[in-house]
mmCIF file of C-alpha atoms in Angstrom:
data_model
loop_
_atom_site.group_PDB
_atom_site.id
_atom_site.type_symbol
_atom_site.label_atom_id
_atom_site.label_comp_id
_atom_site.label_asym_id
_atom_site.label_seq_id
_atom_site.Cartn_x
_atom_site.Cartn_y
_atom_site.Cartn_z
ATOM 1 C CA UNK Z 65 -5.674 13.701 16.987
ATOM 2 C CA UNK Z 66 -5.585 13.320 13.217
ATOM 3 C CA UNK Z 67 -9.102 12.380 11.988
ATOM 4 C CA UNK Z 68 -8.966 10.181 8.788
ATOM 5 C CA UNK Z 69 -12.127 10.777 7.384
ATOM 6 C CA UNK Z 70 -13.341 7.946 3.957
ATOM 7 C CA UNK Z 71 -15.931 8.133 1.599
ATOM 8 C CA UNK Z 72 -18.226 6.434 0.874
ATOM 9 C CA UNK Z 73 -19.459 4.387 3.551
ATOM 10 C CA UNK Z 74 -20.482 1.582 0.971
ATOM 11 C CA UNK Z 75 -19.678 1.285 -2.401
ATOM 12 C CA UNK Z 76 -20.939 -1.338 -4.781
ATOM 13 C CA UNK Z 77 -19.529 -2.011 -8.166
ATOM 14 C CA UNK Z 78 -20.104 -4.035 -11.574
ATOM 15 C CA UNK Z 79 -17.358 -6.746 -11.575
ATOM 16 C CA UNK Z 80 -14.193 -5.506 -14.127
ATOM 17 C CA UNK Z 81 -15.182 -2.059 -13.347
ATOM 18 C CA UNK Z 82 -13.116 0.557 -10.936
ATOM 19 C CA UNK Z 83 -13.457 1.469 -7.560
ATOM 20 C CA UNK Z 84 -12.276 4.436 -5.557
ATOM 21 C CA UNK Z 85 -11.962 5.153 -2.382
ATOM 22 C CA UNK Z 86 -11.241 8.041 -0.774
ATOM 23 C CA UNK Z 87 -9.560 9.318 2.396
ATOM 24 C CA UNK Z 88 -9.206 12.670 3.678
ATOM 25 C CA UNK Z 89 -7.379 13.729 7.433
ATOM 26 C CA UNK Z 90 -7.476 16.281 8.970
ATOM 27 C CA UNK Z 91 -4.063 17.314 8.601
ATOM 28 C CA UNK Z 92 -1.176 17.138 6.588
ATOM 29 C CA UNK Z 93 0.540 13.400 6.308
ATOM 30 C CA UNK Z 94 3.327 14.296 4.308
ATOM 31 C CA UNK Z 95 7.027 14.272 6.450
ATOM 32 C CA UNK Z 96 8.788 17.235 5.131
ATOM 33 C CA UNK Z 97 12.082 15.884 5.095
ATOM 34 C CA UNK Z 98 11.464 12.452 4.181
ATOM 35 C CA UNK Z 99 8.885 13.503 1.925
ATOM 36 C CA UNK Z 100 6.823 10.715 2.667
ATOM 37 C CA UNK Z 101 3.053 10.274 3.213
ATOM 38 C CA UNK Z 102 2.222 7.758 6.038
ATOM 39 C CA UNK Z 103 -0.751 6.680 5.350
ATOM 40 C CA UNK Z 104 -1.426 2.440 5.130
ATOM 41 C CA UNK Z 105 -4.478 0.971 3.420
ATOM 42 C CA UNK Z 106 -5.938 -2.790 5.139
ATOM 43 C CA UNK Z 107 -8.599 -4.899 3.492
ATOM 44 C CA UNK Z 108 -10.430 -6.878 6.058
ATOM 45 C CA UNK Z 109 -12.627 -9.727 5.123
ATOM 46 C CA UNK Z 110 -15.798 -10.617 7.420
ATOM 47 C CA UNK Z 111 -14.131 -12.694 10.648
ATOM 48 C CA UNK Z 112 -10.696 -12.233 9.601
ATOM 49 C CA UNK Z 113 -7.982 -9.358 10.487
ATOM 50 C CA UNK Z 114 -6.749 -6.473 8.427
ATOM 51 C CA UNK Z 115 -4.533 -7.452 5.450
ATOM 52 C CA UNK Z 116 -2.324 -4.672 4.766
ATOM 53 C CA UNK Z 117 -2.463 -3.439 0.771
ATOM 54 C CA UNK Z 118 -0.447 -0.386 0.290
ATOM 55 C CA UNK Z 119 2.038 1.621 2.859
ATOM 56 C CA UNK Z 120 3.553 4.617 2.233
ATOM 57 C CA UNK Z 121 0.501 6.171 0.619
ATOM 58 C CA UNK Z 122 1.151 4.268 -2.875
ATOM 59 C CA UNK Z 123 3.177 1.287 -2.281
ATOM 60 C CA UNK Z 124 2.145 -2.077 -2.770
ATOM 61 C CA UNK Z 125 2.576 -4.548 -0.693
ATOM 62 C CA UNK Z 126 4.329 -7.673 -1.381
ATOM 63 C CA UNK Z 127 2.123 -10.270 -3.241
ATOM 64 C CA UNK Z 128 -1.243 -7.821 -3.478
ATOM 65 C CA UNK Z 129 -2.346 -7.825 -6.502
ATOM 66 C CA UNK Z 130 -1.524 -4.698 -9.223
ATOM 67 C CA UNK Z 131 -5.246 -3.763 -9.928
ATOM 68 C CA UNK Z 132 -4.789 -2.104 -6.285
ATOM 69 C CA UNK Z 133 -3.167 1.145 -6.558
ATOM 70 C CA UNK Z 134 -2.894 4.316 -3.887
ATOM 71 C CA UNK Z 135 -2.015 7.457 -4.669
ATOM 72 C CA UNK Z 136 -2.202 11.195 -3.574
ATOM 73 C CA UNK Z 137 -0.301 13.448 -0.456
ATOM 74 C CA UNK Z 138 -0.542 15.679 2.068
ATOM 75 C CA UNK Z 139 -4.432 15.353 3.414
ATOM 76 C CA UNK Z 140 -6.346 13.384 0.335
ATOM 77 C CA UNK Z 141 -5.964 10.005 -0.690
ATOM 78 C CA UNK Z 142 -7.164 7.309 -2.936
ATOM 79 C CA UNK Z 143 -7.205 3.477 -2.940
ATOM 80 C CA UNK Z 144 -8.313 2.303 -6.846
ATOM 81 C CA UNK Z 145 -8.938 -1.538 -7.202
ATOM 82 C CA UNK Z 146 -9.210 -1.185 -11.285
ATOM 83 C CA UNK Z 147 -11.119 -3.987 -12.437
ATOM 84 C CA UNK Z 148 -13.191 -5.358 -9.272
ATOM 85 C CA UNK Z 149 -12.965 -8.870 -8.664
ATOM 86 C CA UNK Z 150 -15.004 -11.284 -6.856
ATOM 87 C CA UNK Z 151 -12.535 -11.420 -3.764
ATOM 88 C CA UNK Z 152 -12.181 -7.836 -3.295
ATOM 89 C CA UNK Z 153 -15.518 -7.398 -1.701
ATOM 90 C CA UNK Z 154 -14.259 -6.582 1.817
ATOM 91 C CA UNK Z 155 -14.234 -3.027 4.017
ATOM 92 C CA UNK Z 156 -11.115 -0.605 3.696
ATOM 93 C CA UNK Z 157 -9.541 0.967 5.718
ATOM 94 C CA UNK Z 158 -7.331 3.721 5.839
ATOM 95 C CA UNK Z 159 -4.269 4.323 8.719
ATOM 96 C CA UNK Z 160 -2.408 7.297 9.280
ATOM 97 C CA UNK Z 161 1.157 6.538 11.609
ATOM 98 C CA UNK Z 162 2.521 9.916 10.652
ATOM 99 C CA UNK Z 163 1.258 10.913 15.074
ATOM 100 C CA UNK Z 164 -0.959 9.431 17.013
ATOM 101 C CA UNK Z 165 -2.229 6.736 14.495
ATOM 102 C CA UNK Z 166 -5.884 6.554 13.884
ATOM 103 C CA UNK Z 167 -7.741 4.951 11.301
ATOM 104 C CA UNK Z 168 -10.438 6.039 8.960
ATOM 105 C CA UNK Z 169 -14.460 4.991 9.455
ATOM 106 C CA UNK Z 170 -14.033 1.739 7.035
ATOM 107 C CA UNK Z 171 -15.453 1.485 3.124
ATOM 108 C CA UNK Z 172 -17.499 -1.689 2.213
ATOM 109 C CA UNK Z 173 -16.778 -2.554 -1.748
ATOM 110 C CA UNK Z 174 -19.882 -4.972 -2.506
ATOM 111 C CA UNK Z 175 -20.635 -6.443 -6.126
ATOM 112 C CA UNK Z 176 -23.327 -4.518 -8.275
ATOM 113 C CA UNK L 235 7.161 -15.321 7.942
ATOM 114 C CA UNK L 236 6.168 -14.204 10.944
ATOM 115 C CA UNK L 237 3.086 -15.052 13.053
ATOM 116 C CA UNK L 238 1.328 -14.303 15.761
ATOM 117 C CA UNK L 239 -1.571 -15.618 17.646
ATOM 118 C CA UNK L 240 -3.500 -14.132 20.299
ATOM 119 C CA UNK L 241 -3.790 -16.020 23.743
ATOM 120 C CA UNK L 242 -5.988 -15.016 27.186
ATOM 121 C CA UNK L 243 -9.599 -15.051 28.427
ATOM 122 C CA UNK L 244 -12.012 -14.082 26.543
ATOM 123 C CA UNK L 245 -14.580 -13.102 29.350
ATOM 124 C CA UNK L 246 -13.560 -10.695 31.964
ATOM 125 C CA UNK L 247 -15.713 -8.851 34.351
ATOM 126 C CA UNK L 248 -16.549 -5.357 34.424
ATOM 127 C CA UNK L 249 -13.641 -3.496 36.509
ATOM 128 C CA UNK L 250 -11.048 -6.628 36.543
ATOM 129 C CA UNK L 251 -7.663 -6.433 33.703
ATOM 130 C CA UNK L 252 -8.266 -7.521 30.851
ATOM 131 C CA UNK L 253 -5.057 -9.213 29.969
ATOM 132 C CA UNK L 254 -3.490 -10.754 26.434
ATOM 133 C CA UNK L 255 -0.363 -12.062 25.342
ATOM 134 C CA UNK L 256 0.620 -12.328 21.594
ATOM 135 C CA UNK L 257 2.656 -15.187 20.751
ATOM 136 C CA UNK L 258 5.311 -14.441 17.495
ATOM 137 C CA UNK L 259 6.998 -17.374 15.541
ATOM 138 C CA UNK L 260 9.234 -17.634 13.078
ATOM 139 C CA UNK L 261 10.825 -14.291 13.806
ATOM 140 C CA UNK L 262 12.477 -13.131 17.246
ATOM 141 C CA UNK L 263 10.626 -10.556 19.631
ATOM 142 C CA UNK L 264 13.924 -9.135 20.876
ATOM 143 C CA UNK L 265 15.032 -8.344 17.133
ATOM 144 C CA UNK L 266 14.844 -4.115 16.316
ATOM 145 C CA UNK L 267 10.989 -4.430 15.592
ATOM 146 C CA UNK L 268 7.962 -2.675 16.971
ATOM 147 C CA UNK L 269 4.708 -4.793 17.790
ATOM 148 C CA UNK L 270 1.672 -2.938 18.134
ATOM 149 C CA UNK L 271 -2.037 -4.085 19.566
ATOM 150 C CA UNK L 272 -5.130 -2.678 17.709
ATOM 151 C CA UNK L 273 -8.569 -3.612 18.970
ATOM 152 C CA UNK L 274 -12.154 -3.897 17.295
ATOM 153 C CA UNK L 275 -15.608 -3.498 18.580
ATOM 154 C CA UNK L 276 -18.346 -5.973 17.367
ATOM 155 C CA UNK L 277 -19.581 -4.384 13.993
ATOM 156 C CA UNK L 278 -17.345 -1.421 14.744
ATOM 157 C CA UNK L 279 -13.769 0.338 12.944
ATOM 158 C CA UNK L 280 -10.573 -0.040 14.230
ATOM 159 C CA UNK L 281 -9.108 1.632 17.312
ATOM 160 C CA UNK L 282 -4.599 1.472 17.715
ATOM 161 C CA UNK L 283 -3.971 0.591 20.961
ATOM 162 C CA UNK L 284 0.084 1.184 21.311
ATOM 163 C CA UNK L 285 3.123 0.144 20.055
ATOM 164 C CA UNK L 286 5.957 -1.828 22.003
ATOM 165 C CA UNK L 287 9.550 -1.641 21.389
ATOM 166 C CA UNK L 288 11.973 -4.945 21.726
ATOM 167 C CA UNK L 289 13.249 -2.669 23.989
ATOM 168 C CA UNK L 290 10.047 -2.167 26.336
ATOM 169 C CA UNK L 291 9.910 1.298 25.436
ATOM 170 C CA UNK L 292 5.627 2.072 24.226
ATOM 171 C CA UNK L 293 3.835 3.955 22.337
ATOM 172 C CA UNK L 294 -0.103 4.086 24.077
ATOM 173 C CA UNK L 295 -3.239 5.805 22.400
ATOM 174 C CA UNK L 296 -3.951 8.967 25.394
ATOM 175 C CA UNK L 297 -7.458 7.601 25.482
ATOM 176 C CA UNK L 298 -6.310 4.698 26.955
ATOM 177 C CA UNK L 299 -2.946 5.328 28.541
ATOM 178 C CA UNK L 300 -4.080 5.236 32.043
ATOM 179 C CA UNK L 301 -5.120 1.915 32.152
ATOM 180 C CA UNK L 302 -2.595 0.220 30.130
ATOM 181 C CA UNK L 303 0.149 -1.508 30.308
ATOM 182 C CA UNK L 304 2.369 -3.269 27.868
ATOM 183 C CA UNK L 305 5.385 -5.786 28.303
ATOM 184 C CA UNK L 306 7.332 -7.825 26.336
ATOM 185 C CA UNK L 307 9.168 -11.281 27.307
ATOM 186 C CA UNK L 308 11.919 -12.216 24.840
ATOM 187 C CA UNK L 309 12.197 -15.665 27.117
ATOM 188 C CA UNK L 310 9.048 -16.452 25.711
ATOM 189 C CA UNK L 311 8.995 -14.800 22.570
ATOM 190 C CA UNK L 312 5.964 -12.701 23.670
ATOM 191 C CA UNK L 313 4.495 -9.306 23.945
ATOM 192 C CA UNK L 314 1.073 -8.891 26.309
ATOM 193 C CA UNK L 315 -1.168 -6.210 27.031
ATOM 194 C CA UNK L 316 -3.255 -5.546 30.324
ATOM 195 C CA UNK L 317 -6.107 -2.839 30.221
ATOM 196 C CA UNK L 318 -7.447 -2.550 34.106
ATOM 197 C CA UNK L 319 -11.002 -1.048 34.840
ATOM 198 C CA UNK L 320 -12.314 -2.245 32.183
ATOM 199 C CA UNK L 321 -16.204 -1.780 31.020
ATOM 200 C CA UNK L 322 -18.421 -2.815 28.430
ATOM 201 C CA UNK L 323 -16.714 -0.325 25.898
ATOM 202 C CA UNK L 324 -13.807 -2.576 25.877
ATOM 203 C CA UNK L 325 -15.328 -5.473 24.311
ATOM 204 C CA UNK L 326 -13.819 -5.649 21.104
ATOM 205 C CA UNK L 327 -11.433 -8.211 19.418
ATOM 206 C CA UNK L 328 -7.953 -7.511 20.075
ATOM 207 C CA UNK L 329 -5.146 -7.939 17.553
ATOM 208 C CA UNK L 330 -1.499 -8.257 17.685
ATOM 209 C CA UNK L 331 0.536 -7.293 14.941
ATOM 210 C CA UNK L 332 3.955 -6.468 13.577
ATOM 211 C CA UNK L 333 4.533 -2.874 12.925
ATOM 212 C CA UNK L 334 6.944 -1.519 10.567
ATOM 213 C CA UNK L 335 7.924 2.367 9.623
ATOM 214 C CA UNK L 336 10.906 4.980 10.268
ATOM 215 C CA UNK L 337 11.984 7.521 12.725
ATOM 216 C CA UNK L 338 9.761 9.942 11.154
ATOM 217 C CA UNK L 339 6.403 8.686 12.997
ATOM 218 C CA UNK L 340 5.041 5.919 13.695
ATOM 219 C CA UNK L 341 4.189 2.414 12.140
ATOM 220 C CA UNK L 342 1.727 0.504 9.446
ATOM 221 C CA UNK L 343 0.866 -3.081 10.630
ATOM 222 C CA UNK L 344 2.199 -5.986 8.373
ATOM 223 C CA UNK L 345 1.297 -9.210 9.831
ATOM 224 C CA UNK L 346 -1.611 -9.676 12.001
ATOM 225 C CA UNK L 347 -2.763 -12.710 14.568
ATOM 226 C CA UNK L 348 -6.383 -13.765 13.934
ATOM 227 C CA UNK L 349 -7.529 -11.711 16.856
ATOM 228 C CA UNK L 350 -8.941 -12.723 20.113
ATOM 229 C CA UNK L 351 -13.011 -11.579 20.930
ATOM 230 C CA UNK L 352 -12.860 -10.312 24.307
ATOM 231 C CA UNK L 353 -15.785 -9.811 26.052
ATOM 232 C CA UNK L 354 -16.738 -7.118 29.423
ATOM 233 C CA UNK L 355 -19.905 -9.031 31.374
ATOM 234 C CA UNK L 356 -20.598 -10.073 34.751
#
C-alpha cells in the first residue's frame, strides 16, 4: 500500500496569514502517460463529512474558494490556504486514488 | 446535485453483518459512475472501503475484502454495503460517496452523505 504521510499534525495560524500543509507517499503518484498526479485534498469540519477541495493534485474544486491552492508531483505535495480565515479551521486530509487509495493521518488548521 | 444519505442500524453485535445502504437523489445509480464507501473511527482518520461500479463490478480495500460485500439496486436507486464478523474495530461512521476519476487508477470522492455512526457492542 501507498502510505500518504502529512505534516504537521496541528497547525495553528494568525488569521490573513498562510498555511501549508504538506503530504508526502510513499511512492510516486504521478501516471506516466496521463501525466497526472492523483492525489485529492478534503476539509472536514467537526461532525460533518469530508468536503473535497482540490483533485488532481492542484485543481480546485468547483465553488472552493481561491485562497486554497495545491500544488507539487510525484511523492510531495502541498495544500496552501493563503490568507486563513475564520471557517477554514477544520482537519485535512490528503487521498491518493492513483492504487489502492489510502489517505494521509489528517492536519488540524486552528486560529493563533 | 447529487445526494446521498446513509440508512441502516446503527448498533450491531459483535460477529453479526453490519449492513448499510446509501440512498442517491437527484442523479441515477445506473448512470457510468463509481460510488465508493469510506468509513471513520471515533476521533480517528479515514479508512476507503471500496468502490462499486453501476455495473456491480468493486473495487474492496484487501484488509477488508473477506468480509465484504457490495451491491447496487438501480430499482431503488441504491448502493449497500455488508461487512460480516464484525468487532469492535469496525465502529466507525460510514460514508457513502460519489467517486469520480479515469482509467488510470482509481477515484477522489465528490459528494458525500452525512455519514451513519455505527456502533460493534453486545
Amino acid at each position: 500500500d501507498i502510505v500518504m504521510t502529512q505534516s504537521p499534525e496541528s497547525l495553528a495560524v494568525s488569521l490573513g496569514e498562510k498555511a501549508t500543509i504538506n503530504c508526502k507517499s510513499s511512492q510516486s503518484l504521478l501516471h506516466p502517460s496521463k501525466n497526472k498526479n492523483y492525489l485529492a485534498w478534503y476539509q472536514q469540519n467537526p461532525g460533518q463529512p469530508p468536503k473535497l477541495i482540490i483533485k488532481w493534485a492542484s485543481t480546485r474544486e468547483s465553488g472552493v474558494p481561491g485562497r486554497f491552492s495545491g500544488s507539487g508531483s510525484g511523492t510531495d505535495f502541498t495544500l496552501t490556504i493563503s490568507s486563513l480565515q475564520a471557517e477554514d479551521v477544520a482537519v485535512y486530509y490528503c487521498h491518493q486514488y492513483y492504487s489502492t487509495p489510502t489517505f494521509g493521518g489528517g492536519t488540524k488548521v486552528e486560529i493563533k | 446535485q447529487v445526494r446521498l444519505q446513509e440508512s441502516g442500524p446503527r448498533l450491531v453485535k459483535p460477529s453479526d453483518t453490519l449492513s448499510l445502504n446509501c440512498d442517491v437523489s437527484g442523479y441515477v445509480v445506473s448512470s457510468q459512475n463509481w460510488w465508493g464507501w469510506v468509513r471513520q473511527p471515533p476521533g480517528k482518520g479515514l479508512e476507503w472501503i471500496g468502490y462499486i461500479y453501476y455495473t456491480g463490478a468493486t473495487h474492496v480495500n484487501p484488509s477488508l475484502q473477506s468480509r465484504l460485500t457490495m451491491s447496487i439496486d438501480p430499482s431503488k436507486n441504491q448502493f449497500s454495503l455488508k461487512l460480516r464478523s464484525v468487532t469492535a474495530f469496525d465502529t466507525a461512521v460510514y460514508y457513502c460517496a460519489q467517486s469520480r476519476g479515469d482509467s488510470g487508477g482509481y477515484y477522489y470522492l465528490d459528494f458525500w452523505g452525512q455519514g451513519s455512526l455505527v456502533v460493534v457492542s453486545s
